[in-house]
Amino acid sequence: RHYNAAPLDKLEGLLNDIMAFNSNSKLFTLVRAVVTYFYLIYIKPFDYFNEECALLSLKYIIPSSV
């Protein structure tokens, strides 16, 4: 079955997964930022401005670990 966005009942678990990935990952900062960006674009957790929120997350992750 094809979805345009993540089902609402699975959204909380998906967001918890990406937060756990960011806090526990030993990968390079840029890799974590890009994975988070594409993950948020893929699941579309918001009604509007998904791309903007994903880009803000990317911009937040990169300087926060320096």
PDB file of N, CA and C in Angstrom, residues 2-3 8 11 14 17-18 20-21 29 32-33 35 39 52-53 58 66:
ATOM      1  N   HIS A   2       0.495   2.235  -0.756  1.00  0.00           N
ATOM      2  CA  HIS A   2       1.289   3.460  -0.883  1.00  0.00           C
ATOM      3  C   HIS A   2       0.654   4.578  -0.056  1.00  0.00           C
ATOM      4  N   TYR A   3       1.487   5.247   0.737  1.00  0.00           N
ATOM      5  CA  TYR A   3       1.033   6.377   1.547  1.00  0.00           C
ATOM      6  C   TYR A   3       1.728   7.644   1.058  1.00  0.00           C
ATOM      7  N   LEU A   8      -0.851   8.480  10.995  1.00  0.00           N
ATOM      8  CA  LEU A   8      -0.814   9.219  12.260  1.00  0.00           C
ATOM      9  C   LEU A   8      -0.519   8.328  13.461  1.00  0.00           C
ATOM     10  N   LEU A  11       3.283   7.853  13.723  1.00  0.00           N
ATOM     11  CA  LEU A  11       4.106   9.056  13.661  1.00  0.00           C
ATOM     12  C   LEU A  11       4.952   9.260  14.918  1.00  0.00           C
ATOM     13  N   LEU A  14       7.909   6.906  14.901  1.00  0.00           N
ATOM     14  CA  LEU A  14       8.888   7.287  13.881  1.00  0.00           C
ATOM     15  C   LEU A  14       9.717   8.485  14.328  1.00  0.00           C
ATOM     16  N   ASP A  17      12.167   7.387  16.906  1.00  0.00           N
ATOM     17  CA  ASP A  17      13.286   6.678  16.279  1.00  0.00           C
ATOM     18  C   ASP A  17      14.347   7.643  15.760  1.00  0.00           C
ATOM     19  N   ILE A  18      13.938   8.716  15.110  1.00  0.00           N
ATOM     20  CA  ILE A  18      14.932   9.649  14.561  1.00  0.00           C
ATOM     21  C   ILE A  18      15.618  10.425  15.678  1.00  0.00           C
ATOM     22  N   ALA A  20      16.228   9.192  18.703  1.00  0.00           N
ATOM     23  CA  ALA A  20      17.172   8.234  19.276  1.00  0.00           C
ATOM     24  C   ALA A  20      18.379   8.061  18.365  1.00  0.00           C
ATOM     25  N   PHE A  21      18.153   8.054  17.068  1.00  0.00           N
ATOM     26  CA  PHE A  21      19.260   7.962  16.117  1.00  0.00           C
ATOM     27  C   PHE A  21      20.206   9.142  16.276  1.00  0.00           C
ATOM     28  N   THR A  29      28.668  14.092  11.854  1.00  0.00           N
ATOM     29  CA  THR A  29      27.582  15.055  12.030  1.00  0.00           C
ATOM     30  C   THR A  29      26.830  15.299  10.731  1.00  0.00           C
ATOM     31  N   ARG A  32      24.458  12.407   9.991  1.00  0.00           N
ATOM     32  CA  ARG A  32      23.265  12.460  10.847  1.00  0.00           C
ATOM     33  C   ARG A  32      22.307  13.544  10.395  1.00  0.00           C
ATOM     34  N   ALA A  33      22.837  14.708  10.019  1.00  0.00           N
ATOM     35  CA  ALA A  33      21.996  15.816   9.587  1.00  0.00           C
ATOM     36  C   ALA A  33      21.259  15.478   8.298  1.00  0.00           C
ATOM     37  N   VAL A  35      20.597  12.432   7.062  1.00  0.00           N
ATOM     38  CA  VAL A  35      19.630  11.356   7.325  1.00  0.00           C
ATOM     39  C   VAL A  35      18.373  11.934   7.972  1.00  0.00           C
ATOM     40  N   TYR A  39      14.698  11.839   6.294  1.00  0.00           N
ATOM     41  CA  TYR A  39      13.691  11.106   7.072  1.00  0.00           C
ATOM     42  C   TYR A  39      12.465  11.977   7.302  1.00  0.00           C
ATOM     43  N   GLU A  52      10.642  22.958   5.107  1.00  0.00           N
ATOM     44  CA  GLU A  52      11.281  24.000   5.899  1.00  0.00           C
ATOM     45  C   GLU A  52      11.716  23.479   7.264  1.00  0.00           C
ATOM     46  N   CYS A  53      10.868  22.678   7.900  1.00  0.00           N
ATOM     47  CA  CYS A  53      11.215  22.103   9.203  1.00  0.00           C
ATOM     48  C   CYS A  53      12.375  21.114   9.074  1.00  0.00           C
ATOM     49  N   LEU A  58      18.246  20.188   9.851  1.00  0.00           N
ATOM     50  CA  LEU A  58      19.577  19.990   9.298  1.00  0.00           C
ATOM     51  C   LEU A  58      20.511  21.100   9.769  1.00  0.00           C
ATOM     52  N   VAL A  66      29.538  20.794  17.137  1.00  0.00           N
ATOM     53  CA  VAL A  66      30.903  21.310  16.958  1.00  0.00           C
ATOM     54  C   VAL A  66      31.428  21.829  18.266  1.00  0.00           C
TER      55      VAL A  66
END
